[in-house]
Coordinates of C-alpha atoms (C1' of nucleotides) in Angstrom, one line a residue:
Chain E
X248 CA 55.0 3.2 -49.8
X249 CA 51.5 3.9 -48.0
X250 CA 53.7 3.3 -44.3
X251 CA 56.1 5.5 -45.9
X252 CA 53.3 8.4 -46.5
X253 CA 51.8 7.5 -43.4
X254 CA 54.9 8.2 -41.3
X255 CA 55.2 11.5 -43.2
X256 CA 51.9 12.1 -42.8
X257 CA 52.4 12.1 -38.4
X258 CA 55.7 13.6 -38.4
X259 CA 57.9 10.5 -38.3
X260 CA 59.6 11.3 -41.5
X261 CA 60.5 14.9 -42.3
X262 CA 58.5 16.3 -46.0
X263 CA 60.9 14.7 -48.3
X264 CA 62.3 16.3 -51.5
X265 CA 59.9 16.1 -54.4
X266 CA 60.5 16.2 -58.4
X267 CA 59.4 19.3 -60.2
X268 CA 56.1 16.3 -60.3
X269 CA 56.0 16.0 -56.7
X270 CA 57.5 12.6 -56.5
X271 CA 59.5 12.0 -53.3
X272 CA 63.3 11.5 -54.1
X273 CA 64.2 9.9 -50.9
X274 CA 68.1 10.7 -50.1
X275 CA 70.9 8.4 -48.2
X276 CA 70.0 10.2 -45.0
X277 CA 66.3 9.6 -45.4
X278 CA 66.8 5.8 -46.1
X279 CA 69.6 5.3 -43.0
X280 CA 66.9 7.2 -40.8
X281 CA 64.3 4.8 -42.1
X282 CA 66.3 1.8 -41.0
X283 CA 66.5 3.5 -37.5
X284 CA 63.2 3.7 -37.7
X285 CA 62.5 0.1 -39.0
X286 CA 65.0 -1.6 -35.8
X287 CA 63.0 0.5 -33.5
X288 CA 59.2 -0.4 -35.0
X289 CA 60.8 -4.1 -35.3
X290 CA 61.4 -4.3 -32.1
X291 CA 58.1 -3.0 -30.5
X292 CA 58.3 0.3 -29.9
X293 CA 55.0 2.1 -30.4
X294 CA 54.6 4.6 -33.1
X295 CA 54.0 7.3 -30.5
X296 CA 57.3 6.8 -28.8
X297 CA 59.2 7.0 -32.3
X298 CA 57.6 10.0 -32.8
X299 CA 59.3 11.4 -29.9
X300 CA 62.0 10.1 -31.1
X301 CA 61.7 12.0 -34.2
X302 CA 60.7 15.2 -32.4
X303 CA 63.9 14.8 -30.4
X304 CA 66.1 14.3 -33.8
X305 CA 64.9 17.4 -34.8
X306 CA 65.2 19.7 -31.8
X307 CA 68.9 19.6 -32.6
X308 CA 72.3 18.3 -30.3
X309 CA 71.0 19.5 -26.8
X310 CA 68.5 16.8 -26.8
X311 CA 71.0 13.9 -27.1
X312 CA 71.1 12.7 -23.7
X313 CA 67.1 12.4 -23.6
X314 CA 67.6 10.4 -26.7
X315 CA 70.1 8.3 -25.1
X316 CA 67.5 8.2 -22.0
X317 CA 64.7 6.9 -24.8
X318 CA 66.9 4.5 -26.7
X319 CA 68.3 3.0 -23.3
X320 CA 64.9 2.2 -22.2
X321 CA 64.4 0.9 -25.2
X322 CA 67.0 -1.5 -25.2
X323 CA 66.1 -2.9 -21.3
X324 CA 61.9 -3.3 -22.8
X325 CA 64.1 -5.3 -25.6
X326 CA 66.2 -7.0 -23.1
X327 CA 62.9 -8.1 -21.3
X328 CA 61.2 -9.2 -24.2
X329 CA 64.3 -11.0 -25.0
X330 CA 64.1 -13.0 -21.9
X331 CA 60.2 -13.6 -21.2
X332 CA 60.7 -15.3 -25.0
X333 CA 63.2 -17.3 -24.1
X334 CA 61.4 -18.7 -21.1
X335 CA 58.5 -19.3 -23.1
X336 CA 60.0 -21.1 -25.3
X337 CA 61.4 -23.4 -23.7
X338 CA 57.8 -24.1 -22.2
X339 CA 56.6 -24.8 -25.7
X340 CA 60.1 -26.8 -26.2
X341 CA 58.8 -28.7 -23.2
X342 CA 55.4 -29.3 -24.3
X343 CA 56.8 -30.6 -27.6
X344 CA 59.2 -33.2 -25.3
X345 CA 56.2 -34.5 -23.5
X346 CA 53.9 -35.1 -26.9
X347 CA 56.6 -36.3 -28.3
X348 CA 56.4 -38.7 -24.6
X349 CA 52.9 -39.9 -25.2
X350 CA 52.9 -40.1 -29.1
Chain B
X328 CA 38.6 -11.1 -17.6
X329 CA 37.1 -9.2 -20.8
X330 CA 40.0 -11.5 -22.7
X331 CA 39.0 -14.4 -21.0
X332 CA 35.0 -14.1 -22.2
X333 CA 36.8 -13.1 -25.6
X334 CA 38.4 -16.4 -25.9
X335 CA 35.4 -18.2 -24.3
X336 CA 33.2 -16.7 -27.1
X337 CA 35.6 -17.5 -29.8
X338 CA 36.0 -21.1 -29.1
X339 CA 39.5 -20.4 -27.7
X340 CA 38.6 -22.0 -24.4
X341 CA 35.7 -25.0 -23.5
X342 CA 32.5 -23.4 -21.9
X343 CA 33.5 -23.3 -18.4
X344 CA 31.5 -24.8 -15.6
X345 CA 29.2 -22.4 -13.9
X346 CA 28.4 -22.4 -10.3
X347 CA 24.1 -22.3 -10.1
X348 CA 24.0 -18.9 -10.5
X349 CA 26.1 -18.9 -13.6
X350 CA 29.5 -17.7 -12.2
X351 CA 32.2 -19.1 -14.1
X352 CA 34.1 -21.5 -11.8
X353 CA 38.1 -22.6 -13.3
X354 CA 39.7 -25.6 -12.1
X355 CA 43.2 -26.3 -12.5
X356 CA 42.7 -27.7 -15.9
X357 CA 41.6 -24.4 -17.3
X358 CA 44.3 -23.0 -15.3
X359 CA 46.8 -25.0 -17.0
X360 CA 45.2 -24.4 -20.5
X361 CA 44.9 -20.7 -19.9
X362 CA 48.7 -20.5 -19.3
X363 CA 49.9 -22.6 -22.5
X364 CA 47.6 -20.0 -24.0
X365 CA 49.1 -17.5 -22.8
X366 CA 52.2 -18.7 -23.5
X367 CA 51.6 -19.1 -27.3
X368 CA 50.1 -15.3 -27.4
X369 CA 52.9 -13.9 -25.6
X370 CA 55.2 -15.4 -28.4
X371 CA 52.8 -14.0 -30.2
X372 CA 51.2 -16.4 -32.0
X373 CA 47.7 -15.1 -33.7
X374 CA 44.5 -16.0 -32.2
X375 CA 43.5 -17.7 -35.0
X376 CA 46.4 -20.4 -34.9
X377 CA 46.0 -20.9 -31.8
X378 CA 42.0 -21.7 -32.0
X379 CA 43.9 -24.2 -34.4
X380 CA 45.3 -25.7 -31.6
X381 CA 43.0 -25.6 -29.6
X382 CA 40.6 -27.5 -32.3
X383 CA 43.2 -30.1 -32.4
X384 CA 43.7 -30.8 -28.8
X385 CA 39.9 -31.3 -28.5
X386 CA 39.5 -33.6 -31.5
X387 CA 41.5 -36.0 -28.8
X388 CA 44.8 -38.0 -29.2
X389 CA 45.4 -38.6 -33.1
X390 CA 46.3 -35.0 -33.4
X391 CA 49.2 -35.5 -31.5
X392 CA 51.7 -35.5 -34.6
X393 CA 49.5 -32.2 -35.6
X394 CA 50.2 -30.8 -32.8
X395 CA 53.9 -31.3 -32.7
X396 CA 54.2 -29.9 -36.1
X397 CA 52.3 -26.8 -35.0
X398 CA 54.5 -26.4 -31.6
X399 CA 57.8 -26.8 -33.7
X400 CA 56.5 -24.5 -36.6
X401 CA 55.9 -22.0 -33.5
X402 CA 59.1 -22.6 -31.8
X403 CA 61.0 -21.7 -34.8
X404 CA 59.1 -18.9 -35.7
X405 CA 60.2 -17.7 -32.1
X406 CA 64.0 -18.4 -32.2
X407 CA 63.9 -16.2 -35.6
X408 CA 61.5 -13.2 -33.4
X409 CA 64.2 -14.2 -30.7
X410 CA 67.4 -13.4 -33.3
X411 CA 65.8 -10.7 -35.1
X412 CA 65.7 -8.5 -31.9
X413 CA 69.4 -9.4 -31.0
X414 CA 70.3 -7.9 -33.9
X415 CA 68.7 -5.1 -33.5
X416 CA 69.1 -4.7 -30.2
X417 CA 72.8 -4.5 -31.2
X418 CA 71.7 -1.5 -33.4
X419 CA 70.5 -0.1 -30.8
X420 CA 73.4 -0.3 -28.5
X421 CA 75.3 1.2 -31.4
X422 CA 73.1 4.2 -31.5
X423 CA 73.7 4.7 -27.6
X424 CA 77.1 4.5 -28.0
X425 CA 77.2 7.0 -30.7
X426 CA 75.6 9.4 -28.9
X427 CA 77.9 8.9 -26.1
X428 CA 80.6 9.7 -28.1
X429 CA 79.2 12.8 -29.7
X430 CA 77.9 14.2 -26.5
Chain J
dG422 C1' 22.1 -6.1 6.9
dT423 C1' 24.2 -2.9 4.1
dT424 C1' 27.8 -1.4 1.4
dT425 C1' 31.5 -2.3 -1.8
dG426 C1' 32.8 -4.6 -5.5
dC427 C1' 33.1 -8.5 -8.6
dG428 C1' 30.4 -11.3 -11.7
dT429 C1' 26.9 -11.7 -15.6
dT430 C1' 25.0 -10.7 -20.6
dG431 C1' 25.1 -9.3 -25.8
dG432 C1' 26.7 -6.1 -28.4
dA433 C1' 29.1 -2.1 -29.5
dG434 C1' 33.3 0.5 -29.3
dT435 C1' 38.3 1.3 -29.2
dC436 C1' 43.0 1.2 -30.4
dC437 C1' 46.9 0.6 -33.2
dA438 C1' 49.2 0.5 -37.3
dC439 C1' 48.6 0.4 -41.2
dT440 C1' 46.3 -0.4 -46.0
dC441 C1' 43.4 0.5 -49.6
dC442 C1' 40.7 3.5 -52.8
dA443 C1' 39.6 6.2 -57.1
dA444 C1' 41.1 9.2 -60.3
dG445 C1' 44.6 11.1 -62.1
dT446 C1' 49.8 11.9 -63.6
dC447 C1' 54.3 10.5 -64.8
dC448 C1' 58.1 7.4 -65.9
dT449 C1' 60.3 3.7 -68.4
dA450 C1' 60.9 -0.3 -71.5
dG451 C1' 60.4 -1.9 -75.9
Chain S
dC963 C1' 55.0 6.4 -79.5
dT964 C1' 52.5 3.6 -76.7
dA965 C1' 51.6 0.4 -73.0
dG966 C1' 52.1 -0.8 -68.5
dG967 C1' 53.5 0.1 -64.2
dA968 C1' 54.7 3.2 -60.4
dC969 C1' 53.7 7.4 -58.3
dT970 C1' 50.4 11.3 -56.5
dT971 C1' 46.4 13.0 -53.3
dG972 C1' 42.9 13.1 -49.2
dG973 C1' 40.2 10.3 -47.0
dA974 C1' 38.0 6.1 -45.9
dG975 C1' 38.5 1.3 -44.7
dT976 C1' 40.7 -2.9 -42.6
dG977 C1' 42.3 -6.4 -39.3
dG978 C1' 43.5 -8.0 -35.1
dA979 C1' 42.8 -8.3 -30.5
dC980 C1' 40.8 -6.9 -27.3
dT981 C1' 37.9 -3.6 -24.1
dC982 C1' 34.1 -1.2 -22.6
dC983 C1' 29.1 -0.5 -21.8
dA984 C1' 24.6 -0.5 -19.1
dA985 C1' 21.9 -2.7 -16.2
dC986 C1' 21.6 -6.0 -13.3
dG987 C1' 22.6 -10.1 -9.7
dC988 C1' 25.2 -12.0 -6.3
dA989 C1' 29.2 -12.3 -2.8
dA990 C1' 32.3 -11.0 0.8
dA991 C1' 33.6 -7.8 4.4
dC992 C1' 32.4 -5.3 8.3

DNA sequence: GTTTGCGTTGGAGTCCACTCCAAGTCCTAG
DNA sequence: CTAGGACTTGGAGTGGACTCCAACGCAAAC
């Protein structure tokens, strides 16, 4: 909840509906736009970017090939990270194969 | 080099030889150490597990099993990092494509 | 031999992304 | 109807991991 205010607070999220109280009634759109922004914070990008992001969302249509541009450089920093993990572990596999060696 | 004093300081790395006039000199061994360090933060394991380590590798060979046991623990937390971003990579290559089409 | 630039120190500062606080209101289960 | 929990606010605080600072010494290049 506190991320949630948090994102609304720096634009992320647009000012969601409120009860006549003021409590947020988050809607289906809200919630499937929260679990784009979840895979995208989940997978390293910076809140900064995301913002973009957002700011891109809500320019309107004629902004859809810059997010394509953002999301696709997304995905290769993902691919990246993808790969320098998998190299590393399998250095860590290897130093468990070699205690196991000397145990 | 900043990181390096950082980890120095924190017990993260032996106090390193010193020429006479108190330049740090690495040999290979810290080289080596330095890199499995690296290692273990790029998969990003916290600092503090990894002064963990770092303990037990110093308190000399019957920490070996410990050791193991921290590696594997590691090396499955990384698989599940690993998986975690294929999916959502794949979410991401969904988004792409749907932007594709609607464009 | 002088300039350029890397190394040294302890300690303070920065950055990111939350996360918590206090004081109050509202909602829900029993 | 009441008790307990969940929500509200602005603003301050936290945690992790560095990163920078000033003032200086030393080293390597020319």
């Amino acid at each position: 909840m506190d991320t949630l205010r948090y994102y609304e607070r720096i634009g992320l999220i647009d000012a969601v509906e409120r009860t006549a109280t003021g409590q947020r009634r988050f809607t289906d759109d809200h919630l499937e736009w929260l679990g784009t922004l979840k895979c995208l914070r989940d997978t390293g990008m910076p809140v900064e970017q995301m913002c973009r992001f957002a700011h891109l969302v809500r320019e309107g249509d004629h902004t859809i090939d810059d997010r394509i541009a953002l999301l696709e450089a997304h995905r290769v920093a993902v691919d990246e990270r993808m790969a320098d993990l998998a190299a590393k572990r399998d250095y860590i596999s290897g130093k468990i194969a070699y205690y196991r060696d000397v145990r």
